[in-house]
Short mmCIF file of C-alpha atoms and ligand atoms in Angstrom, two decimals:
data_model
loop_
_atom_site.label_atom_id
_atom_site.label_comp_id
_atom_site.label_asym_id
_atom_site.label_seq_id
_atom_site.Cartn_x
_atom_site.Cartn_y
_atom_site.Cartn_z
CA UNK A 14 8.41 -28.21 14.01
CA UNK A 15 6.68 -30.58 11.92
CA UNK A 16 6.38 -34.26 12.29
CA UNK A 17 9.01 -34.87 9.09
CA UNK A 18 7.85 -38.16 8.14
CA UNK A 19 4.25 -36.54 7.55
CA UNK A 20 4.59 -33.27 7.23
CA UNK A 21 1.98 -32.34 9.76
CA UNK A 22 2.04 -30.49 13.18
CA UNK A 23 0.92 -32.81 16.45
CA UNK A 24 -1.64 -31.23 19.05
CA UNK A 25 1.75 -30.38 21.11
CA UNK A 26 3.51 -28.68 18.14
CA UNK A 27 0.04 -26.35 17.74
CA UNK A 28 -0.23 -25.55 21.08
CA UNK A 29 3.54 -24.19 21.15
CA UNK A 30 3.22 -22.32 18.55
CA UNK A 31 0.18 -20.72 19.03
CA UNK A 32 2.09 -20.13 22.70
CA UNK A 33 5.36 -18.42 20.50
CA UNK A 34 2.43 -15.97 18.84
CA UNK A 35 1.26 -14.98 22.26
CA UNK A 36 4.06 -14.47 23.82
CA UNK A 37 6.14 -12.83 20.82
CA UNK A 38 3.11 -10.69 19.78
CA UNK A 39 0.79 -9.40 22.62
CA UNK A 40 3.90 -8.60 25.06
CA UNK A 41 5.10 -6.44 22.68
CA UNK A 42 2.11 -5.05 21.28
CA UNK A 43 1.36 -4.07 24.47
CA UNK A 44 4.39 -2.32 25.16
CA UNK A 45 4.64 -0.59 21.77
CA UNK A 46 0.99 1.10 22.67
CA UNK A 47 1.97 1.95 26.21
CA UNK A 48 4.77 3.59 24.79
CA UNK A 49 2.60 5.17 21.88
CA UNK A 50 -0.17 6.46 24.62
CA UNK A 51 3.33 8.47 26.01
CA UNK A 52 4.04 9.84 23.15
CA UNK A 53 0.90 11.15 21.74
CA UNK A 54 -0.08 12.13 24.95
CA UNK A 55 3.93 14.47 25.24
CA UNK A 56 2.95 15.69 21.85
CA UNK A 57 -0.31 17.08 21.73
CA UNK A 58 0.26 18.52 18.26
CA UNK A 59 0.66 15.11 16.65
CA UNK A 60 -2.03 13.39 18.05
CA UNK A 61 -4.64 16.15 16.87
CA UNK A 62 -3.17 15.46 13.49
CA UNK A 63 -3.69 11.64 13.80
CA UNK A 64 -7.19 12.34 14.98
CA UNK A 65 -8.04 14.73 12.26
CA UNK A 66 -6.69 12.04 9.77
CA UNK A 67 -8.80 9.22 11.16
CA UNK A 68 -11.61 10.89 11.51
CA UNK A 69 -11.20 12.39 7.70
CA UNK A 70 -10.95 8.65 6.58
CA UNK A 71 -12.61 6.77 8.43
CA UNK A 72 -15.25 9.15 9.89
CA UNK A 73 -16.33 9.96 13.47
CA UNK A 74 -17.84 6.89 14.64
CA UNK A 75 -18.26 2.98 13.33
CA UNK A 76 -15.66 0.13 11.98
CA UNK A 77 -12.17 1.34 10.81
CA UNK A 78 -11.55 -1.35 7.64
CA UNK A 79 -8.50 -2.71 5.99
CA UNK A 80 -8.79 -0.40 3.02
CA UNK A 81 -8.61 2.95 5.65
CA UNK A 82 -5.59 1.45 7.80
CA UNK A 83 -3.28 1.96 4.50
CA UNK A 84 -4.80 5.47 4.22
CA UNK A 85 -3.60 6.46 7.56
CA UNK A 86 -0.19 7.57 6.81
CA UNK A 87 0.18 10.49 9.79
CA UNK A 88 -0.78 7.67 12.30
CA UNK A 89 1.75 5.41 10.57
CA UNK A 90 4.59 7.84 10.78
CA UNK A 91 3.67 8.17 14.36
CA UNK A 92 3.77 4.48 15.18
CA UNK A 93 7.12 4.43 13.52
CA UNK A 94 8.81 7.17 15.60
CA UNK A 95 7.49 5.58 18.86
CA UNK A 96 9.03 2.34 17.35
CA UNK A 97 12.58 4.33 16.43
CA UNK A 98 13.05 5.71 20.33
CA UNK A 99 11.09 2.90 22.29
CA UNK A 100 11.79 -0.36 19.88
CA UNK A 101 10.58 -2.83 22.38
CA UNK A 102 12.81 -5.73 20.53
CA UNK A 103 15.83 -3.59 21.85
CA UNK A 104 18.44 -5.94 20.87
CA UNK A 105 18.88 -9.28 19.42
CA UNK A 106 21.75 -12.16 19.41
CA UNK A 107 23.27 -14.16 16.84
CA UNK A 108 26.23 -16.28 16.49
CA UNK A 109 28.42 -15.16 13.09
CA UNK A 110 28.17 -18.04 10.82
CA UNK A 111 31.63 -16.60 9.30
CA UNK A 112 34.71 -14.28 9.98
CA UNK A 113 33.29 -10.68 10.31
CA UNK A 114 35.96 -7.15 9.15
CA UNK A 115 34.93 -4.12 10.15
CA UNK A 116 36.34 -0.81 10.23
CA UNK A 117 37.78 -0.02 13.21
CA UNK A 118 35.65 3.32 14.31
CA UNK A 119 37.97 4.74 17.14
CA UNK A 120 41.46 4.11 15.30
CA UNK A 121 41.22 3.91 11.74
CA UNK A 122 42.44 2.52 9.36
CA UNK A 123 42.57 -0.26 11.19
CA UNK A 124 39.81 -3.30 11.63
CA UNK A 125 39.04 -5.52 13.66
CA UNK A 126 38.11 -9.22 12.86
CA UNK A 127 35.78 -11.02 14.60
CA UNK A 128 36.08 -14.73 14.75
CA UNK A 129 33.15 -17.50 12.84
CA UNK A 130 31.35 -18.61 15.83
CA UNK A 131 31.34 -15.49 17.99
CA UNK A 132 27.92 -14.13 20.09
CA UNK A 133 27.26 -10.94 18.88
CA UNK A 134 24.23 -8.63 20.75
CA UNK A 135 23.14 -5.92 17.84
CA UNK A 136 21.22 -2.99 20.05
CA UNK A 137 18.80 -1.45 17.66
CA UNK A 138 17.90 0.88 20.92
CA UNK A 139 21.70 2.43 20.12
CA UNK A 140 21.13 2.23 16.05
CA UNK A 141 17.91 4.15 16.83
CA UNK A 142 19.36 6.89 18.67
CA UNK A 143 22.73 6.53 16.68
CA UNK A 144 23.91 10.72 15.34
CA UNK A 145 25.09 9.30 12.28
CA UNK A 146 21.55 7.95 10.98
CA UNK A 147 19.22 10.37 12.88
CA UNK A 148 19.44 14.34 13.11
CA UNK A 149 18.12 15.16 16.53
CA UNK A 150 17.88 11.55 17.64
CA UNK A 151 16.02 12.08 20.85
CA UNK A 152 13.26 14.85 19.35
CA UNK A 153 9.70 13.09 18.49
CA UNK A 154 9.81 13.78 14.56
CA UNK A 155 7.23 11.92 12.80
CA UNK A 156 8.41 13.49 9.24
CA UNK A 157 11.43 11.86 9.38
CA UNK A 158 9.63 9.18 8.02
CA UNK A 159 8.45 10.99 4.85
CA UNK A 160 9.39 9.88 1.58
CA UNK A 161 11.09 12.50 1.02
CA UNK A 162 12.94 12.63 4.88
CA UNK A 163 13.64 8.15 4.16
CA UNK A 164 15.23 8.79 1.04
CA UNK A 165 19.23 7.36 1.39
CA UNK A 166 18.66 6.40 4.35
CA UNK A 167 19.97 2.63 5.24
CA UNK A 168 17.15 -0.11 5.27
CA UNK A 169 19.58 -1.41 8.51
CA UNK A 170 19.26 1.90 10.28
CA UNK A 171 15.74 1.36 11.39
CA UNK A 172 15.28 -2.25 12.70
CA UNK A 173 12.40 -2.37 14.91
CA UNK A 174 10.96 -5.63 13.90
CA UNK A 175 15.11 -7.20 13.37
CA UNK A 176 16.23 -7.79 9.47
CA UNK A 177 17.13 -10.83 7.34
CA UNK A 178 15.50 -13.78 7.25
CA UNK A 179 14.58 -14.40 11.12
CA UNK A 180 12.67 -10.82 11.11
CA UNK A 181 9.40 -10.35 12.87
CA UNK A 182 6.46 -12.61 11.32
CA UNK A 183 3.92 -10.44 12.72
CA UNK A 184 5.09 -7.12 12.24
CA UNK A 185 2.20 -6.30 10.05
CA UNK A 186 0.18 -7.61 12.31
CA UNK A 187 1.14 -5.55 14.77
CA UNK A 188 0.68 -2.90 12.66
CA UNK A 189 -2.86 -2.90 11.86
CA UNK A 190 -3.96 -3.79 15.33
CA UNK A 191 -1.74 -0.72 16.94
CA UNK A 192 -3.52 1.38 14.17
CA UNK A 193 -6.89 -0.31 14.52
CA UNK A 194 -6.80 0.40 18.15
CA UNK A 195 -5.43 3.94 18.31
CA UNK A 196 -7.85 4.85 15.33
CA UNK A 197 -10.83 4.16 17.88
CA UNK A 198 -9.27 5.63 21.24
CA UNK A 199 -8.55 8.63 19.46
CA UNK A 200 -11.87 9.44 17.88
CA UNK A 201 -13.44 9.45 21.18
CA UNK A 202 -10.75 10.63 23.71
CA UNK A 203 -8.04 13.12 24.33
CA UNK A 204 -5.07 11.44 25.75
CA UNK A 205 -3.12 13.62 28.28
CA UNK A 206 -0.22 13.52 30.38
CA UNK A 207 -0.66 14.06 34.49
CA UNK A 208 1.36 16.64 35.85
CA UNK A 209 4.79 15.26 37.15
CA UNK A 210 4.38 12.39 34.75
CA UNK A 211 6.33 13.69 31.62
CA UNK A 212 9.29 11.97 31.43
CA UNK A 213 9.47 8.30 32.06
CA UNK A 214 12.19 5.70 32.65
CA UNK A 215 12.77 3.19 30.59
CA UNK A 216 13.12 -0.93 32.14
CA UNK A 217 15.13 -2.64 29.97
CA UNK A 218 14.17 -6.21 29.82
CA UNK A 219 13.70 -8.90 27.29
CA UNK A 220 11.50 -6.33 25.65
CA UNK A 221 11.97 -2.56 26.59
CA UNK A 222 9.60 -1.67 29.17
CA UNK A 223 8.26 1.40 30.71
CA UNK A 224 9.12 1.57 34.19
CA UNK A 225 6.20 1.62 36.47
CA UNK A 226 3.96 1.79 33.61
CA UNK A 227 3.27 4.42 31.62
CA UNK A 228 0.10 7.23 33.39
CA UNK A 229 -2.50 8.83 30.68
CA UNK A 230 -5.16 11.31 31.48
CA UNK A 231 -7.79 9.76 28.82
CA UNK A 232 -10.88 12.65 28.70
CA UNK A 233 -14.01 11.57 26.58
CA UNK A 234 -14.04 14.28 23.51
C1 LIG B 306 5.20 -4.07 18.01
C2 LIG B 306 5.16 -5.37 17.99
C3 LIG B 306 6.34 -6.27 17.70
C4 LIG B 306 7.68 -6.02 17.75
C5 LIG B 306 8.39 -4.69 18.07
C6 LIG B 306 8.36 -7.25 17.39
C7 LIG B 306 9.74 -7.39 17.30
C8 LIG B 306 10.36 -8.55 16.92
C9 LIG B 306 11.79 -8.69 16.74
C10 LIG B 306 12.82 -7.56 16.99
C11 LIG B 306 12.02 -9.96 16.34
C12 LIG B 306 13.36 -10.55 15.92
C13 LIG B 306 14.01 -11.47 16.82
C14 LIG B 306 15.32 -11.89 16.21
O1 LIG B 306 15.73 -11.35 15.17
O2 LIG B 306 15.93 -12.76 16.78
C15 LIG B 306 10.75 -10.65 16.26
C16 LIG B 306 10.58 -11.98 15.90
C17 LIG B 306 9.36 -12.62 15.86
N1 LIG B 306 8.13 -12.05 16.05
FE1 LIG B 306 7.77 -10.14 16.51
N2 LIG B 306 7.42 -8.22 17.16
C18 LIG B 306 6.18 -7.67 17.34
C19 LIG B 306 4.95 -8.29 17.18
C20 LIG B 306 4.78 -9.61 16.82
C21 LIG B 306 3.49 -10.25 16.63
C22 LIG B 306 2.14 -9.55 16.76
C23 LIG B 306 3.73 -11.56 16.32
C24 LIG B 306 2.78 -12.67 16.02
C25 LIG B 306 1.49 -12.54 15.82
C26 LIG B 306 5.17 -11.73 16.30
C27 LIG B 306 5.81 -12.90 16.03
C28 LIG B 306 7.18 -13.05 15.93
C29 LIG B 306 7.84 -14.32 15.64
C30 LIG B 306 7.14 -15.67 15.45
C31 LIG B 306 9.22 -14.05 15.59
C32 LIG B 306 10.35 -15.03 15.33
C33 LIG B 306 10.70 -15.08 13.84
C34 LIG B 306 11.82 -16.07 13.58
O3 LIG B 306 12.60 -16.35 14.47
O4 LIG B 306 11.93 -16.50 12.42
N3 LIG B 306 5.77 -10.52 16.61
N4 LIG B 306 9.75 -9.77 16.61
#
């Protein structure tokens, strides 16, 4: 926080934030493109389309720019999905600042109340994979994030970077450097799974880990 009498940050108050970027950005980058290597690696369908897009905007070979990131809208779809079944912010807590009704799901039409000053965990992992929001919850579908496929569908069904006003401050961030990256790996190499490696378990931690890491055949195209 800033010194309030001068409005300024001390040495100490820099170095802890530029710790909170670290350690709330490159942990979960990190994740997010183990998790993204999985999945394009499962689905060899999608990544050919992501590699056919980047290499269609931003050619086969040299520096992938601001203005061709927004253009890539396949390999944007695809980051989402991997977001919406591995959201590496699983869940976050907050403490109800008043009296909360809500419908009570398993005998209606009752509700149940829950008190100002309660701890509530909200899993988006569950809200991710929730029937009610997503047909198919557990099948890789990209298109779900068309336009066309997002249209009525709740802002607060896809949370991977949290809502209101503590959401993620570097979620575009994150973004561009996933795409950045992915846009280079995949104009030179084929990700592929090893045999026996297809399915993986998932570590739930602070952020939502693959367990025992995540194994990628890369081969140079
Ligand atoms: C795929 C990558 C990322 C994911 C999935 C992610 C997810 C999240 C989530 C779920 C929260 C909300 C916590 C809450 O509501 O209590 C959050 C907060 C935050 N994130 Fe990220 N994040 C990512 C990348 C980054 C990056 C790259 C940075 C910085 C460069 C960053 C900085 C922050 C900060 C500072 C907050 C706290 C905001 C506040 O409390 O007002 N995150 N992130």
């Amino acid at each position: 926080m800033p010194d309030k009498e001068s409005q300024s940050l001390s040495e100490s108050d820099i170095i802890d934030e530029v710790q909170s970027m670290f350690s709330a950005g490159q942990g979960t980058i990190s994740k997010t493109m183990s998790w993204f290597s999985y999945l394009l690696a499962k689905n060899q369908d999608w990544q050919e389309k992501c590699r056919a897009e980047v290499t269609e905007v931003c050619g086969s070979d040299g520096e992938i720019l601001s203005d061709d990131i927004l253009k890539l809208k396949i390999l944007s779809r695809c980051l989402k999905e991997t977001l919406r079944l591995y959201p590496v912010g699983s869940f976050v807590g907050r403490v109800l600042t008043s009296d909360m009704t809500f419908k009570n799901p398993y005998h209606p039409p009752q509700t149940i109340t829950l008190d100002k000053g309660t701890s509530v965990a909200i899993h988006f992992y569950a809200l991710h994979h929730h029937p009610d929001f997503w047909e198919s919850p557990e099948v890789f579908d990209p298109d779900r994030f068309t336009p066309e496929r997002s249209k009525g569908r709740s802002p607060f069904a896809y949370l991977p970077f949290s809502g209101g006003s503590r959401n993620c401050l570097g979620q575009n961030f994150a973004f561009n450097q996933i795409k950045v990256t992915f846009g280079h790996i995949l104009r030179r190499f084929r990700l592929r799974l090893p045999p026996g490696k297809e399915n993986i378990k998932m570590e739930p931690g602070i952020t939502l880990a693959p367990h025992n890491g995540v194994f990628v055949k890369v081969e140079k195209i």
